[in-house]
Amino acid sequence: MSTLPFGFVAPAERSVRATLSAALDAVGLATTTNESHSAADRELLGLPEAPRVCFVLVDGLGAQNLAARSGHAGTLRAWHGAEPLTSVAPSTTAAAITAVGTGELPGRTSMLSYSLRSPASGTNFSLIKWEDPALNPVDWQSEPTLFERLGKQSSSCVLVQPAAYVGSGLTLCALRGASARAAEALEDRVHAAARALRTGAKAVYLYWGEVDHTGHNKGWLSEAWVSELEQLDAGMRLLARSVPKGTLIVLTADHGMVDVTERIDVGSVPGLLDGVDLVSGEERLLHLYTHDGEAVAARWQEEFGERSLVLTKQQAIDSGLFGSVSEHAAGVMGDVLVMQSGALSLIDGRGRDPRQSFMVGVHGSLTPEEMFVPLLVEVV
């Protein structure tokens, strides 16, 4: 779908999907996926050759979010900023990080949202938490990761992430095949990454999620988010001082974020959920499961007009937004997809604990704020 309504941005060829592939190729670790060859990805992104690379994935650091607060990030501002990349559809962590780690788009990986309907239980399950014991992450996401494609060469690749994420469902989906080093605070992760590069690793993947967490809890327009950005910037300054000379640092993000200004409970709109068996996905991109997709899609589009883009499953597949869609991905995708424009959020409040707070910052849809992510490059 080359042109989208409502100011939406479609995933482009210069996508976060190509970033880790290109970074690995820069240090001689070549891979080939269904989407591309790593050499083509590196040429596309303009990464130089290097003896070693530290790849930094900052969860939730959108290009427009960063640009609006760049005065608080002197280190990142000084690094070479290439043209922003697009995230994938949906612009959410499970989809984008798996695209980074596999070099494949969500239509192949089946990582199509924060949550989907479980084929085992028929209820919602989280592709971040993987709390459904009947679902094996490796069976769900069976495309080889880039590290698996490297074979024995993956022994030179290290993941630096929180202990809770080592061997987690999402890590198995996206990054299996590399050895893991657990570290919690950003400074500790920086030191772990530098230590790995000094002791033989050719590629280190360093993950930092606090920018995203703070955005969800306080909003990206908050002082708390600015403070978190400043801490990230200080951490990257330390990283550049700590890694061996000649190290290539590549920093990007999985998605950006918008702060909610309007939230609608779809369960409170008379007749809107008629024929809908389950509401899944996330508030910026809902997956609706129904036996009457066309009628449900028409009713939702009429209700929300230009505030939402509503597609049936077949329209979503035909649009190309998710890339080539596998049989498994088509089977787990909602029958209707609802993408929000502006700063609108749609929730299903039925059964929700009224004491539970709402997120301020959200993502998942196709607005520029959510879709554009930075690509920053530094050679130490």
PDB file of N, CA, C and O in Angstrom, residues 36-72:
ATOM      1  N   SER A  36      16.302  -9.997   2.096  1.00  0.00           N
ATOM      2  CA  SER A  36      17.458  -9.318   1.524  1.00  0.00           C
ATOM      3  C   SER A  36      18.736 -10.054   1.886  1.00  0.00           C
ATOM      4  O   SER A  36      18.733 -10.991   2.707  1.00  0.00           O
ATOM      5  N   HIS A  37      19.841  -9.607   1.302  1.00  0.00           N
ATOM      6  CA  HIS A  37      21.172 -10.032   1.722  1.00  0.00           C
ATOM      7  C   HIS A  37      21.748  -8.922   2.584  1.00  0.00           C
ATOM      8  O   HIS A  37      21.501  -7.738   2.354  1.00  0.00           O
ATOM      9  N   SER A  38      22.547  -9.313   3.568  1.00  0.00           N
ATOM     10  CA  SER A  38      23.068  -8.320   4.509  1.00  0.00           C
ATOM     11  C   SER A  38      23.932  -7.265   3.822  1.00  0.00           C
ATOM     12  O   SER A  38      23.961  -6.108   4.253  1.00  0.00           O
ATOM     13  N   ALA A  39      24.636  -7.637   2.750  1.00  0.00           N
ATOM     14  CA  ALA A  39      25.449  -6.640   2.042  1.00  0.00           C
ATOM     15  C   ALA A  39      24.567  -5.559   1.429  1.00  0.00           C
ATOM     16  O   ALA A  39      24.929  -4.374   1.422  1.00  0.00           O
ATOM     17  N   ALA A  40      23.410  -5.972   0.906  1.00  0.00           N
ATOM     18  CA  ALA A  40      22.469  -4.990   0.356  1.00  0.00           C
ATOM     19  C   ALA A  40      21.903  -4.107   1.458  1.00  0.00           C
ATOM     20  O   ALA A  40      21.713  -2.900   1.272  1.00  0.00           O
ATOM     21  N   ASP A  41      21.646  -4.697   2.618  1.00  0.00           N
ATOM     22  CA  ASP A  41      21.147  -3.908   3.749  1.00  0.00           C
ATOM     23  C   ASP A  41      22.194  -2.892   4.195  1.00  0.00           C
ATOM     24  O   ASP A  41      21.874  -1.736   4.498  1.00  0.00           O
ATOM     25  N   ARG A  42      23.459  -3.314   4.240  1.00  0.00           N
ATOM     26  CA  ARG A  42      24.515  -2.397   4.670  1.00  0.00           C
ATOM     27  C   ARG A  42      24.689  -1.254   3.685  1.00  0.00           C
ATOM     28  O   ARG A  42      24.869  -0.094   4.075  1.00  0.00           O
ATOM     29  N   GLU A  43      24.615  -1.575   2.389  1.00  0.00           N
ATOM     30  CA  GLU A  43      24.707  -0.520   1.379  1.00  0.00           C
ATOM     31  C   GLU A  43      23.528   0.429   1.483  1.00  0.00           C
ATOM     32  O   GLU A  43      23.683   1.656   1.376  1.00  0.00           O
ATOM     33  N   LEU A  44      22.349  -0.124   1.722  1.00  0.00           N
ATOM     34  CA  LEU A  44      21.144   0.689   1.856  1.00  0.00           C
ATOM     35  C   LEU A  44      21.270   1.692   3.001  1.00  0.00           C
ATOM     36  O   LEU A  44      20.856   2.854   2.875  1.00  0.00           O
ATOM     37  N   LEU A  45      21.845   1.254   4.112  1.00  0.00           N
ATOM     38  CA  LEU A  45      21.947   2.106   5.297  1.00  0.00           C
ATOM     39  C   LEU A  45      23.261   2.871   5.367  1.00  0.00           C
ATOM     40  O   LEU A  45      23.422   3.743   6.226  1.00  0.00           O
ATOM     41  N   GLY A  46      24.198   2.546   4.499  1.00  0.00           N
ATOM     42  CA  GLY A  46      25.452   3.292   4.446  1.00  0.00           C
ATOM     43  C   GLY A  46      26.376   3.054   5.619  1.00  0.00           C
ATOM     44  O   GLY A  46      27.104   3.977   6.033  1.00  0.00           O
ATOM     45  N   LEU A  47      26.417   1.843   6.146  1.00  0.00           N
ATOM     46  CA  LEU A  47      27.298   1.557   7.283  1.00  0.00           C
ATOM     47  C   LEU A  47      28.701   1.210   6.799  1.00  0.00           C
ATOM     48  O   LEU A  47      28.863   0.443   5.846  1.00  0.00           O
ATOM     49  N   PRO A  48      29.725   1.736   7.455  1.00  0.00           N
ATOM     50  CA  PRO A  48      31.100   1.434   7.064  1.00  0.00           C
ATOM     51  C   PRO A  48      31.563   0.074   7.607  1.00  0.00           C
ATOM     52  O   PRO A  48      30.987  -0.451   8.556  1.00  0.00           O
ATOM     53  N   GLU A  49      32.612  -0.472   7.022  1.00  0.00           N
ATOM     54  CA  GLU A  49      33.235  -1.671   7.567  1.00  0.00           C
ATOM     55  C   GLU A  49      33.917  -1.328   8.880  1.00  0.00           C
ATOM     56  O   GLU A  49      34.360  -0.196   9.101  1.00  0.00           O
ATOM     57  N   ALA A  50      34.010  -2.329   9.760  1.00  0.00           N
ATOM     58  CA  ALA A  50      34.639  -2.113  11.060  1.00  0.00           C
ATOM     59  C   ALA A  50      35.098  -3.460  11.608  1.00  0.00           C
ATOM     60  O   ALA A  50      34.591  -4.507  11.199  1.00  0.00           O
ATOM     61  N   PRO A  51      36.044  -3.455  12.548  1.00  0.00           N
ATOM     62  CA  PRO A  51      36.484  -4.725  13.142  1.00  0.00           C
ATOM     63  C   PRO A  51      35.480  -5.294  14.131  1.00  0.00           C
ATOM     64  O   PRO A  51      35.449  -6.503  14.377  1.00  0.00           O
ATOM     65  N   ARG A  52      34.652  -4.421  14.701  1.00  0.00           N
ATOM     66  CA  ARG A  52      33.652  -4.880  15.684  1.00  0.00           C
ATOM     67  C   ARG A  52      32.538  -3.839  15.751  1.00  0.00           C
ATOM     68  O   ARG A  52      32.740  -2.676  15.373  1.00  0.00           O
ATOM     69  N   VAL A  53      31.370  -4.270  16.251  1.00  0.00           N
ATOM     70  CA  VAL A  53      30.213  -3.380  16.285  1.00  0.00           C
ATOM     71  C   VAL A  53      29.448  -3.544  17.593  1.00  0.00           C
ATOM     72  O   VAL A  53      29.313  -4.662  18.108  1.00  0.00           O
ATOM     73  N   CYS A  54      28.984  -2.435  18.124  1.00  0.00           N
ATOM     74  CA  CYS A  54      28.026  -2.440  19.234  1.00  0.00           C
ATOM     75  C   CYS A  54      26.715  -1.903  18.689  1.00  0.00           C
ATOM     76  O   CYS A  54      26.622  -0.731  18.298  1.00  0.00           O
ATOM     77  N   PHE A  55      25.719  -2.752  18.636  1.00  0.00           N
ATOM     78  CA  PHE A  55      24.401  -2.398  18.114  1.00  0.00           C
ATOM     79  C   PHE A  55      23.500  -2.083  19.304  1.00  0.00           C
ATOM     80  O   PHE A  55      23.290  -2.932  20.177  1.00  0.00           O
ATOM     81  N   VAL A  56      22.980  -0.862  19.355  1.00  0.00           N
ATOM     82  CA  VAL A  56      22.177  -0.405  20.490  1.00  0.00           C
ATOM     83  C   VAL A  56      20.729  -0.246  20.055  1.00  0.00           C
ATOM     84  O   VAL A  56      20.436   0.531  19.134  1.00  0.00           O
ATOM     85  N   LEU A  57      19.840  -0.977  20.704  1.00  0.00           N
ATOM     86  CA  LEU A  57      18.403  -0.869  20.424  1.00  0.00           C
ATOM     87  C   LEU A  57      17.753  -0.175  21.612  1.00  0.00           C
ATOM     88  O   LEU A  57      17.711  -0.725  22.724  1.00  0.00           O
ATOM     89  N   VAL A  58      17.263   1.043  21.397  1.00  0.00           N
ATOM     90  CA  VAL A  58      16.605   1.812  22.458  1.00  0.00           C
ATOM     91  C   VAL A  58      15.102   1.714  22.250  1.00  0.00           C
ATOM     92  O   VAL A  58      14.558   2.270  21.288  1.00  0.00           O
ATOM     93  N   ASP A  59      14.445   1.033  23.119  1.00  0.00           N
ATOM     94  CA  ASP A  59      12.998   0.830  23.003  1.00  0.00           C
ATOM     95  C   ASP A  59      12.269   2.163  23.159  1.00  0.00           C
ATOM     96  O   ASP A  59      12.457   2.881  24.133  1.00  0.00           O
ATOM     97  N   GLY A  60      11.437   2.510  22.163  1.00  0.00           N
ATOM     98  CA  GLY A  60      10.555   3.660  22.278  1.00  0.00           C
ATOM     99  C   GLY A  60      11.139   5.001  21.893  1.00  0.00           C
ATOM    100  O   GLY A  60      10.460   6.024  22.061  1.00  0.00           O
ATOM    101  N   LEU A  61      12.357   5.036  21.357  1.00  0.00           N
ATOM    102  CA  LEU A  61      12.993   6.317  21.024  1.00  0.00           C
ATOM    103  C   LEU A  61      12.682   6.683  19.574  1.00  0.00           C
ATOM    104  O   LEU A  61      13.487   6.450  18.667  1.00  0.00           O
ATOM    105  N   GLY A  62      11.522   7.268  19.333  1.00  0.00           N
ATOM    106  CA  GLY A  62      11.147   7.671  17.994  1.00  0.00           C
ATOM    107  C   GLY A  62      12.011   8.818  17.486  1.00  0.00           C
ATOM    108  O   GLY A  62      12.506   9.644  18.263  1.00  0.00           O
ATOM    109  N   ALA A  63      12.177   8.884  16.161  1.00  0.00           N
ATOM    110  CA  ALA A  63      12.999   9.947  15.570  1.00  0.00           C
ATOM    111  C   ALA A  63      12.410  11.320  15.860  1.00  0.00           C
ATOM    112  O   ALA A  63      13.148  12.275  16.157  1.00  0.00           O
ATOM    113  N   GLN A  64      11.094  11.448  15.781  1.00  0.00           N
ATOM    114  CA  GLN A  64      10.480  12.751  16.044  1.00  0.00           C
ATOM    115  C   GLN A  64      10.510  13.079  17.530  1.00  0.00           C
ATOM    116  O   GLN A  64      10.658  14.248  17.906  1.00  0.00           O
ATOM    117  N   ASN A  65      10.379  12.065  18.384  1.00  0.00           N
ATOM    118  CA  ASN A  65      10.495  12.288  19.823  1.00  0.00           C
ATOM    119  C   ASN A  65      11.893  12.802  20.159  1.00  0.00           C
ATOM    120  O   ASN A  65      12.060  13.767  20.905  1.00  0.00           O
ATOM    121  N   LEU A  66      12.905  12.145  19.595  1.00  0.00           N
ATOM    122  CA  LEU A  66      14.286  12.542  19.853  1.00  0.00           C
ATOM    123  C   LEU A  66      14.569  13.941  19.312  1.00  0.00           C
ATOM    124  O   LEU A  66      15.198  14.769  19.990  1.00  0.00           O
ATOM    125  N   ALA A  67      14.106  14.225  18.099  1.00  0.00           N
ATOM    126  CA  ALA A  67      14.367  15.528  17.493  1.00  0.00           C
ATOM    127  C   ALA A  67      13.777  16.658  18.332  1.00  0.00           C
ATOM    128  O   ALA A  67      14.382  17.738  18.469  1.00  0.00           O
ATOM    129  N   ALA A  68      12.606  16.419  18.911  1.00  0.00           N
ATOM    130  CA  ALA A  68      11.948  17.457  19.701  1.00  0.00           C
ATOM    131  C   ALA A  68      12.669  17.736  21.013  1.00  0.00           C
ATOM    132  O   ALA A  68      12.486  18.806  21.607  1.00  0.00           O
ATOM    133  N   ARG A  69      13.483  16.794  21.467  1.00  0.00           N
ATOM    134  CA  ARG A  69      14.192  16.942  22.740  1.00  0.00           C
ATOM    135  C   ARG A  69      15.701  16.784  22.563  1.00  0.00           C
ATOM    136  O   ARG A  69      16.415  16.425  23.498  1.00  0.00           O
ATOM    137  N   SER A  70      16.207  17.058  21.358  1.00  0.00           N
ATOM    138  CA  SER A  70      17.616  16.815  21.061  1.00  0.00           C
ATOM    139  C   SER A  70      18.549  17.696  21.876  1.00  0.00           C
ATOM    140  O   SER A  70      19.725  17.363  22.075  1.00  0.00           O
ATOM    141  N   GLY A  71      18.053  18.818  22.375  1.00  0.00           N
ATOM    142  CA  GLY A  71      18.872  19.674  23.217  1.00  0.00           C
ATOM    143  C   GLY A  71      19.304  19.005  24.503  1.00  0.00           C
ATOM    144  O   GLY A  71      20.243  19.463  25.160  1.00  0.00           O
ATOM    145  N   HIS A  72      18.629  17.926  24.865  1.00  0.00           N
ATOM    146  CA  HIS A  72      18.970  17.174  26.076  1.00  0.00           C
ATOM    147  C   HIS A  72      19.840  15.964  25.766  1.00  0.00           C
ATOM    148  O   HIS A  72      20.055  15.126  26.654  1.00  0.00           O
TER     149      HIS A  72
END
